[in-house]
mmCIF file of C-alpha atoms in Angstrom:
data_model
loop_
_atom_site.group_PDB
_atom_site.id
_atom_site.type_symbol
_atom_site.label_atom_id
_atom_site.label_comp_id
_atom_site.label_asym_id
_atom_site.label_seq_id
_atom_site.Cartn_x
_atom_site.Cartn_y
_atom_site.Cartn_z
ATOM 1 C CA UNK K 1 19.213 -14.934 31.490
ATOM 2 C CA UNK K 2 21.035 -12.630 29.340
ATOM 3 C CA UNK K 3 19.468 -10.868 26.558
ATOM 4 C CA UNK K 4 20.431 -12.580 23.129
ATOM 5 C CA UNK K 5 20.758 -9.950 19.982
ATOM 6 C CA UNK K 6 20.450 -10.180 16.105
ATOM 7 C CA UNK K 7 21.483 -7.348 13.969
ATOM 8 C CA UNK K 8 18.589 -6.694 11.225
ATOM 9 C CA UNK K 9 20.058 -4.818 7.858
ATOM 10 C CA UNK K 10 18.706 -2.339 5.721
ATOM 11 C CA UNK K 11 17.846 -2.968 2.336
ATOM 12 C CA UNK K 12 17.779 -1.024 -1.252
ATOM 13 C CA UNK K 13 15.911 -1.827 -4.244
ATOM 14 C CA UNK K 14 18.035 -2.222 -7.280
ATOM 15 C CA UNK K 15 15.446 -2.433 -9.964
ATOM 16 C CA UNK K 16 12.265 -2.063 -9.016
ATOM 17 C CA UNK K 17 8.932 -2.913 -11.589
ATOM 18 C CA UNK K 18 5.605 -3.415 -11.234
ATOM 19 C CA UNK K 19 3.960 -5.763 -13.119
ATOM 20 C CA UNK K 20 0.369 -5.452 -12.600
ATOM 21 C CA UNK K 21 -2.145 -5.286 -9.800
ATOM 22 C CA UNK K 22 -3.848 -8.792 -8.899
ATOM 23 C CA UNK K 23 -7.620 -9.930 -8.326
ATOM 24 C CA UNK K 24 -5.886 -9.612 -4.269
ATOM 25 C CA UNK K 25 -4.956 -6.441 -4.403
ATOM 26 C CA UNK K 26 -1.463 -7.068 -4.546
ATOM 27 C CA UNK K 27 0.953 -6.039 -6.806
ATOM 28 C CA UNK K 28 2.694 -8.184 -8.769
ATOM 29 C CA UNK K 29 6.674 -7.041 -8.828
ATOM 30 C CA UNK K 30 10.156 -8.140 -10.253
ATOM 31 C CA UNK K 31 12.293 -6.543 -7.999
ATOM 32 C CA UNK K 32 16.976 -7.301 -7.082
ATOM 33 C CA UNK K 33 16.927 -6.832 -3.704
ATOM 34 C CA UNK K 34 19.833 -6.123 -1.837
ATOM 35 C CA UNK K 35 20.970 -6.143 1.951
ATOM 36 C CA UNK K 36 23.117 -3.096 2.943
ATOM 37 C CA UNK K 37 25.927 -2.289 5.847
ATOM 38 C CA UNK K 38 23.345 -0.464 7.964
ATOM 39 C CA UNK K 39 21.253 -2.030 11.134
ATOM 40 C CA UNK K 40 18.802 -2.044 13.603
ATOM 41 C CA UNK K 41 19.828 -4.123 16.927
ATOM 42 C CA UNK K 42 16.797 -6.355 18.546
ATOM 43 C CA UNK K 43 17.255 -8.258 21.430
ATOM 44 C CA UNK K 44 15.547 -10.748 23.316
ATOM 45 C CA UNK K 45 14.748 -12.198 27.050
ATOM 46 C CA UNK K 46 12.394 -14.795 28.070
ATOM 47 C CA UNK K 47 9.609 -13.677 29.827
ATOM 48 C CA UNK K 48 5.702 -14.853 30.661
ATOM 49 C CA UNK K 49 4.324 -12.343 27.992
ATOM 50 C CA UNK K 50 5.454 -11.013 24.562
ATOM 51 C CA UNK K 51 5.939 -7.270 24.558
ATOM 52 C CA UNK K 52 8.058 -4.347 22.694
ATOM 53 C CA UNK K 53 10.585 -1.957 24.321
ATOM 54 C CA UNK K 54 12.187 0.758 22.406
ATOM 55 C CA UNK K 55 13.399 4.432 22.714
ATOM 56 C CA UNK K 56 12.397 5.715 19.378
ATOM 57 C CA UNK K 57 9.331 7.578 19.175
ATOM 58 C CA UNK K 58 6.664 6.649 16.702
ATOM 59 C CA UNK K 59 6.960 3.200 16.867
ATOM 60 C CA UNK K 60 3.931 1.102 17.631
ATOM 61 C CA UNK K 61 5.062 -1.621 20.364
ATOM 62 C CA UNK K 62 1.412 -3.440 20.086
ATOM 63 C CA UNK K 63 0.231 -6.617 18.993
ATOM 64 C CA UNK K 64 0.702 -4.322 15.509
ATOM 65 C CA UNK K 65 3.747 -4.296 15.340
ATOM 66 C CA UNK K 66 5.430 -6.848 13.278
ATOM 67 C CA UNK K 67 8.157 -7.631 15.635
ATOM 68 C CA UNK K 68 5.402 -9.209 17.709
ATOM 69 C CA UNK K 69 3.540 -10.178 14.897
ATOM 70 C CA UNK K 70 6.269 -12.417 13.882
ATOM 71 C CA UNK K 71 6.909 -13.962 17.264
ATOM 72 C CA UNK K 72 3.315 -14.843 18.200
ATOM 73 C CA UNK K 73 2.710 -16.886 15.043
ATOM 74 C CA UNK K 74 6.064 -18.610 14.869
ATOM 75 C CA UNK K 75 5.208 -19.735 18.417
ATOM 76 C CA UNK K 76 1.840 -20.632 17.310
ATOM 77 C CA UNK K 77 3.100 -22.742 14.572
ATOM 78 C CA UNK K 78 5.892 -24.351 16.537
ATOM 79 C CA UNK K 79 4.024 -25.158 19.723
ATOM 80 C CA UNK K 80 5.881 -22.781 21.938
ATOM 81 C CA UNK K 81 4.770 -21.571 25.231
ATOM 82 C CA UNK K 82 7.584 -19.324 26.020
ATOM 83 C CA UNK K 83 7.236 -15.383 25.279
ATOM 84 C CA UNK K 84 9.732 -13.074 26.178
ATOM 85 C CA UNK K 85 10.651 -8.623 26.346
ATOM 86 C CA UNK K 86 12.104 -7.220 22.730
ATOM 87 C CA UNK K 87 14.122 -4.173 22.709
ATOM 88 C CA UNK K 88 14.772 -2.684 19.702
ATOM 89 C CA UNK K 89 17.540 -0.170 18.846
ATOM 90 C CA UNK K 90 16.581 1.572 15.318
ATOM 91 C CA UNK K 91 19.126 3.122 12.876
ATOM 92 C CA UNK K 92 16.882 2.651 9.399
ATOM 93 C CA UNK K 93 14.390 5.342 9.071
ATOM 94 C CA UNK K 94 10.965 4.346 8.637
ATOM 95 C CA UNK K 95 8.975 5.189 5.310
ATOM 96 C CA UNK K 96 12.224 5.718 3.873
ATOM 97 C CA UNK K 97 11.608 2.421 1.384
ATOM 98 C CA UNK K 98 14.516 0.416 3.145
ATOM 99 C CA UNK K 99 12.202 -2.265 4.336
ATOM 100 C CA UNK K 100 13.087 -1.769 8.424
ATOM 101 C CA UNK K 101 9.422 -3.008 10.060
ATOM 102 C CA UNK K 102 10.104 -5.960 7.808
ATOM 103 C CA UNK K 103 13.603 -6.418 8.418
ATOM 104 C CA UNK K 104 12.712 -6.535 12.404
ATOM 105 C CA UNK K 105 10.335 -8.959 11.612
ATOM 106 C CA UNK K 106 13.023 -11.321 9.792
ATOM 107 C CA UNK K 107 15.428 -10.846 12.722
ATOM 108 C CA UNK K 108 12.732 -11.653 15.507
ATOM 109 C CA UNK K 109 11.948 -15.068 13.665
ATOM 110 C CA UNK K 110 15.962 -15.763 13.122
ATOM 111 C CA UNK K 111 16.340 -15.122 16.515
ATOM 112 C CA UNK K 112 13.416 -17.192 17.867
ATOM 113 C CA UNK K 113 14.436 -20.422 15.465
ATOM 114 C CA UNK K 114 17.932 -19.899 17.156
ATOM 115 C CA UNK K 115 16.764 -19.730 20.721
ATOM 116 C CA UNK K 116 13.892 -22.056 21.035
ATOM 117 C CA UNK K 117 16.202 -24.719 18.479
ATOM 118 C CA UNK K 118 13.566 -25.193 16.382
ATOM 119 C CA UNK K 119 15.742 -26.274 13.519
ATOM 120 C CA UNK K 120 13.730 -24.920 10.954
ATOM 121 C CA UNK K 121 15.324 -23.540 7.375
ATOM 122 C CA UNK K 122 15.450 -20.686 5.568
ATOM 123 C CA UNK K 123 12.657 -21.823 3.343
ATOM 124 C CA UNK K 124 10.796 -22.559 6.069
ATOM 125 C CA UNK K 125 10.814 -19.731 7.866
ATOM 126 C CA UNK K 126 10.356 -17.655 4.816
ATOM 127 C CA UNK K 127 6.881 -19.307 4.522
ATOM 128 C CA UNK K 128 5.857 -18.488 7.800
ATOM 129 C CA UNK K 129 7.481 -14.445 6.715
ATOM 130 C CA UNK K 130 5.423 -14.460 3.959
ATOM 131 C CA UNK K 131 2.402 -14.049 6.223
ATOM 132 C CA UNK K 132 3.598 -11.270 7.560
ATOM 133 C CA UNK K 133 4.176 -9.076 4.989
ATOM 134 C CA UNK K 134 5.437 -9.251 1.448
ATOM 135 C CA UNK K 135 9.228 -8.175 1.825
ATOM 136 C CA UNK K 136 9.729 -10.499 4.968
ATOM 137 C CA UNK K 137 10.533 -13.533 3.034
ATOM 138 C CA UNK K 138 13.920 -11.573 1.852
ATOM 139 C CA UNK K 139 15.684 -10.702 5.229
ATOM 140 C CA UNK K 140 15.127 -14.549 6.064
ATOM 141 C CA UNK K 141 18.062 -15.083 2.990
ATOM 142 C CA UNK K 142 19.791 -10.991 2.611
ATOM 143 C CA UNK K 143 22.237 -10.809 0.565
ATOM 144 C CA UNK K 144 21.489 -9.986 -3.264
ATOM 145 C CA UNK K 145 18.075 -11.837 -4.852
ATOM 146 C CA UNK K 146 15.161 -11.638 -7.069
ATOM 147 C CA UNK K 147 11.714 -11.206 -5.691
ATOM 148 C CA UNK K 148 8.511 -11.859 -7.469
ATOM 149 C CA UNK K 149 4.933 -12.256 -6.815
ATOM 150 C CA UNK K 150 4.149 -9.537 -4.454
ATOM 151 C CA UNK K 151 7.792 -9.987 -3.096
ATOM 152 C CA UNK K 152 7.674 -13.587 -1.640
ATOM 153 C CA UNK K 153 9.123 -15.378 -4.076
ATOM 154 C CA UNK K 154 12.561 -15.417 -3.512
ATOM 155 C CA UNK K 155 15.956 -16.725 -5.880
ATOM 156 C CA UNK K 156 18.654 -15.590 -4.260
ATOM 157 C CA UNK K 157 21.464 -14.345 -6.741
ATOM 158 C CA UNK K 158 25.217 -14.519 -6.903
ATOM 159 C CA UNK K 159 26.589 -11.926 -3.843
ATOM 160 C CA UNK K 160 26.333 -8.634 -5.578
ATOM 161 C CA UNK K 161 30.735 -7.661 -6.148
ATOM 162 C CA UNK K 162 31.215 -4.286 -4.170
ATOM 163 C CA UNK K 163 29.417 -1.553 -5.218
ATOM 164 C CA UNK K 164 30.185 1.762 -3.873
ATOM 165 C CA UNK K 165 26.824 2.392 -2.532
ATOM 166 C CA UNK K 166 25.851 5.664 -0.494
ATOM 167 C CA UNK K 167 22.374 6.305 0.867
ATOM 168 C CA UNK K 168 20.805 9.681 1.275
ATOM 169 C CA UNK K 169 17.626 9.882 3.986
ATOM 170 C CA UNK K 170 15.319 12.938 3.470
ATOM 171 C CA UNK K 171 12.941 14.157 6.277
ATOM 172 C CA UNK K 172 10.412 13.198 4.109
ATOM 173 C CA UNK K 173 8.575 10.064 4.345
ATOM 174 C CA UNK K 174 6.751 8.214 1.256
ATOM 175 C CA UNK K 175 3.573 5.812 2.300
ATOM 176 C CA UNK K 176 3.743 2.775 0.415
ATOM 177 C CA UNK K 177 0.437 2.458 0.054
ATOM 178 C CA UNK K 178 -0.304 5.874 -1.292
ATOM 179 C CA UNK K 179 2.691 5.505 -3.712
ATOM 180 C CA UNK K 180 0.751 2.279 -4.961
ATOM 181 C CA UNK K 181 -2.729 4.054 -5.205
ATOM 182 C CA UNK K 182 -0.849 6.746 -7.269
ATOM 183 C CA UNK K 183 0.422 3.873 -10.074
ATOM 184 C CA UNK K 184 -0.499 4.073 -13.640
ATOM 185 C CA UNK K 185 -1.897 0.628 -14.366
ATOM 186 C CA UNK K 186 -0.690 1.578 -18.285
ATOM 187 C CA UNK K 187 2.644 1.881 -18.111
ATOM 188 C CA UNK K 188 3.037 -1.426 -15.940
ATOM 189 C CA UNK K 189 5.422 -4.375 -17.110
ATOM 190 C CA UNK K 190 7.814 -1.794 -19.156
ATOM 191 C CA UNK K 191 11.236 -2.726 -18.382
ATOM 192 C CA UNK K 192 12.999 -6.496 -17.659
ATOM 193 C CA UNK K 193 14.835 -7.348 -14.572
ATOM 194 C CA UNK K 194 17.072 -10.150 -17.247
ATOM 195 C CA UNK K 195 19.220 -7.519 -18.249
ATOM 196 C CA UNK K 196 19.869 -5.696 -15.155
ATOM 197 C CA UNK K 197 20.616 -9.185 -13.658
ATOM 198 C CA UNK K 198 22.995 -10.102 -16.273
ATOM 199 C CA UNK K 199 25.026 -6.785 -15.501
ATOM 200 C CA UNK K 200 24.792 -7.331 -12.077
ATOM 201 C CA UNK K 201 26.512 -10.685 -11.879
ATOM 202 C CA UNK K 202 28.953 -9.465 -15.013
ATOM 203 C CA UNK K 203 33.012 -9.248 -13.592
ATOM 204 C CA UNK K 204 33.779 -6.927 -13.443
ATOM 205 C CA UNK K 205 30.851 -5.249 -12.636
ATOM 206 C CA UNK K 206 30.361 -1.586 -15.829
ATOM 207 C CA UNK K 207 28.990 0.691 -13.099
ATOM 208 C CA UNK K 208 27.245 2.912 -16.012
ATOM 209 C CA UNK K 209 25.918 0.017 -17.700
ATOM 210 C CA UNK K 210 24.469 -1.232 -14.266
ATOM 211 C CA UNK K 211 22.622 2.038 -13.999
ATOM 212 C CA UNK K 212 21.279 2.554 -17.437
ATOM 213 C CA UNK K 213 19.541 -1.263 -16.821
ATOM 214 C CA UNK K 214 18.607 -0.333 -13.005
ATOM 215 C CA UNK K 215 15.440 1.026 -12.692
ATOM 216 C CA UNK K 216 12.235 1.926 -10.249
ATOM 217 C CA UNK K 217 9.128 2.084 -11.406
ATOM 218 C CA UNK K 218 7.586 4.342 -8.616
ATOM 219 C CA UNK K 219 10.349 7.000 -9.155
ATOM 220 C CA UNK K 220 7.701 8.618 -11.618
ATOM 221 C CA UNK K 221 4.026 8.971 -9.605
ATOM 222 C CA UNK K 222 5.798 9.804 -6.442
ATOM 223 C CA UNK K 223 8.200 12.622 -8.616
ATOM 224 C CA UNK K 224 4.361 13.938 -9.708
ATOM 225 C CA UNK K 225 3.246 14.274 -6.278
ATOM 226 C CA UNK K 226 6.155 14.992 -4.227
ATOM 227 C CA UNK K 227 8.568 18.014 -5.901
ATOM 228 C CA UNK K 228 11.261 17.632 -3.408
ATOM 229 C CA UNK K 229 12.362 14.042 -4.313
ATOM 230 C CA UNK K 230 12.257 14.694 -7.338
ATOM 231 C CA UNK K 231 14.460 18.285 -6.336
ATOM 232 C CA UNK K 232 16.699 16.033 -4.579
ATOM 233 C CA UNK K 233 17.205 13.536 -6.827
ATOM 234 C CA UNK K 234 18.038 16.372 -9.669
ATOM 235 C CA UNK K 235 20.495 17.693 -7.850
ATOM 236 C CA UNK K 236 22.213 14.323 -7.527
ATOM 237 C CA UNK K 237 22.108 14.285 -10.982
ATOM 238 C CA UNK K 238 23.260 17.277 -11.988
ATOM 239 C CA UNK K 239 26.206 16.631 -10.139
ATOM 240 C CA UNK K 240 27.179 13.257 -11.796
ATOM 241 C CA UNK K 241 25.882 10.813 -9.380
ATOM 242 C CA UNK K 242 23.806 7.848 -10.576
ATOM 243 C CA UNK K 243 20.931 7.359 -7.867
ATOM 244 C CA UNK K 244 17.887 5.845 -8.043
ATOM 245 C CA UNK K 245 14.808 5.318 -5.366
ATOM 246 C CA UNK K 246 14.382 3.002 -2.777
ATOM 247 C CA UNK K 247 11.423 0.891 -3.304
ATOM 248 C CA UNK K 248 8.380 3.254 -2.384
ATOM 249 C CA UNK K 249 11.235 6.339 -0.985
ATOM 250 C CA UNK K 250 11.768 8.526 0.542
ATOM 251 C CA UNK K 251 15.787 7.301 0.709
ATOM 252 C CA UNK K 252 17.683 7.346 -2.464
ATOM 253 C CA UNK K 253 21.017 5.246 -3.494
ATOM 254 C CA UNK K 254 24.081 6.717 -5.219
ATOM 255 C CA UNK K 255 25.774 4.355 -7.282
ATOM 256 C CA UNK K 256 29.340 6.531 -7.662
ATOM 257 C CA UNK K 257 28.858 8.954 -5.086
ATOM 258 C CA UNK K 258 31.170 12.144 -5.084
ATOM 259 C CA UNK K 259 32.029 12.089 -0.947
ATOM 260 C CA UNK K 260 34.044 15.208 -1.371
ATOM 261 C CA UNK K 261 30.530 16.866 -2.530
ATOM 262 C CA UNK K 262 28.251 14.973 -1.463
ATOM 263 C CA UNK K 263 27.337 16.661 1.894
ATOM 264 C CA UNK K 264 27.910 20.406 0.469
ATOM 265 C CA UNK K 265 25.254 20.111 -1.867
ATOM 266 C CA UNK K 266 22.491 17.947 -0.152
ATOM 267 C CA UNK K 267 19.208 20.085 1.080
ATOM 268 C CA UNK K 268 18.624 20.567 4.403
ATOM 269 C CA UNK K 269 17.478 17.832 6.474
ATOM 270 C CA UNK K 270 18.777 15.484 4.152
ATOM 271 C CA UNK K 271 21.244 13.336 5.786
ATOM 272 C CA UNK K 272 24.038 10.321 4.506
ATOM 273 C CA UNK K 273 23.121 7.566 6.433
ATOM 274 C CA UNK K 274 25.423 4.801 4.306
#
C-alpha cells in the first residue's frame, strides 16, 4: 500500500498570558493561536508494529515521541489492531515555541481517523489530544482560536484577514519548561485577550492597534535570562518592525516586516523561515 501523507503547520502565538499556576502544576493561559504557511510532512503505511522514521537528527523516534504517543492511544481507544511505519519530514524548528512535536501529534491522529474511518470529530479527537499534551487540542481545529485552561480549551475564532506575517528562527532554543520555572507568579493575569480579540476580528484589520493589544507574557523572564533574544528582538525594533515572541521562543513574528532589510540586519545564525 502506498504511504498516505498529512501536512502538519506551524503555529505562532498572538497574545500570549499567563494566568496563574494551578494545584496541577499547570498553567492556566489565555492565549489567540494561530496556524501559519509553514509544515512538517508525516506519512503513513500499515505495518505489524508502530515505529518512527525520520532524517533529522535529535528527534526521539521512541514510544516518547508524541507522534507515537498519539497513535497508540487513539488505537487503544478505538479498538484498532493495525499499526503501521511514520516518516516524518521536519521544516519547524524545535524549541523554537511554534508548537511542531504537538503539531505532529495532531496530524498523526487526523491521519489515523482518516485511514482507519473512524468517523470521529474534531471535538472528539481533540479530547483524546488533550491527553497528549496541552497545545494538541489546537492543530485538531488550526486556523485562528482562543485557548484556555492550560491550552485545551479551544473557541475557534473568525479566520484571522491576512496579516503580513514573517518569522525569524534563531539558533537558540528556549525550554518551555525552564521559561515556566522562570515566571513571576506576581505579575500574572495583567493584560486581557478581549481587546486583542476585538482588533483581531475588526475590518479592516489597524495593524498598529493589533500590536499595541498583542502581547506575550514570557517575552520578559526569558529577555532576563537570555540577552540575545532580547538583542534580537531590539534590533527588530529599532528598525520599525512590530514582533513579538512565540509562545515560550526562541522564534519571533514580525507583524510589518521590512523584506528589503530584513535579512541585512538579522544576527548570524538567525534565519527567515516564513
Amino acid at each position: 500500500m502506498s504511504a498516505l501523507s498529512i501536512r502538519s503547520p506551524a503555529k505562532v502565538n498572538l497574545f500570549l498570558e499567563i494566568n496563574r499556576r494551578r494545584d496541577d502544576g499547570f498553567h492556566d493561559i489565555q492565549s489567540v493561536f494561530q496556524t501559519i504557511p509553514l509544515y512538517d510532512i508525516l506519512e503513513f503505511t500499515p505495518a505489524a508494529e508502530f515505529s518512527l522514521q525520520t532524517e533529522t537528527p535529535g528527534i526521539p523516534t521512541d514510544d516518547s515521541n508524541l507522534i507515537i504517543k498519539a497513535a497508540k492511544l487513539l488505537a487503544k481507544k478505538a479498538g484498532i489492531r493495525e499499526a503501521g511505519t511514520f516518516r516524518l519530514q521536519k521544516n519547524i524548528p524545535a524549541c523554537g515555541g511554534l508548537g511542531g512535536g504537538s503539531s505532529n501529534a495532531a496530524a498523526a491522529l487526523t491521519l489515523l481517523n482518516r485511514h482507519w474511518q473512524l468517523g470521529m470529530s474534531r471535538q472528539e479527537l481533540a479530547v483524546i489530544a488533550a491527553e497528549i499534551g496541552s497545545d494538541v487540542p489546537f492543530f485538531i481545529y488550526g486556523g485562528t482560536c482562543l485557548c484556555e485552561g492550560r491550552g485545551e480549551i479551544i473557541t475557534p475564532l473568525p479566520e484571522a484577514q491576512y496579516l503580513p506575517l514573517r518569522v525569524i528562527s534563531p539558533t537558540w532554543g528556549v525550554s518551555t519548561p525552564q521559561a515556566f520555572s522562570r515566571l513571576n507568579p506576581t505579575d500574572f493575569n495583567l493584560q486581557k485577550v478581549a481587546d486583542f480579540i476585538a482588533c483581531l476580528i475588526k475590518s479592516p484589520i489597524d495593524v498598529l492597534e493589533l500590536y499595541s493589544k498583542s502581547f506575550n507574557h514570557f517575552e520578559k523572564s526569558v529577555f532576563e535570562y537570555l540577552p540575545q533574544q532580547r538583542e534580537l528582538q531590539q534590533i527588530l525594533t529599532d528598525n520599525g518592525m512590530l514582533t513579538r515572541l512565540s509562545g515560550s521562543g526562541s522564534a519571533v513574528w514580525i507583524l510589518n516586516p521590512s523584506p528589503d532589510i530584513l535579512e541585512s540586519i538579522l544576527p548570524a545564525g538567525c534565519k527567515i523561515i516564513l
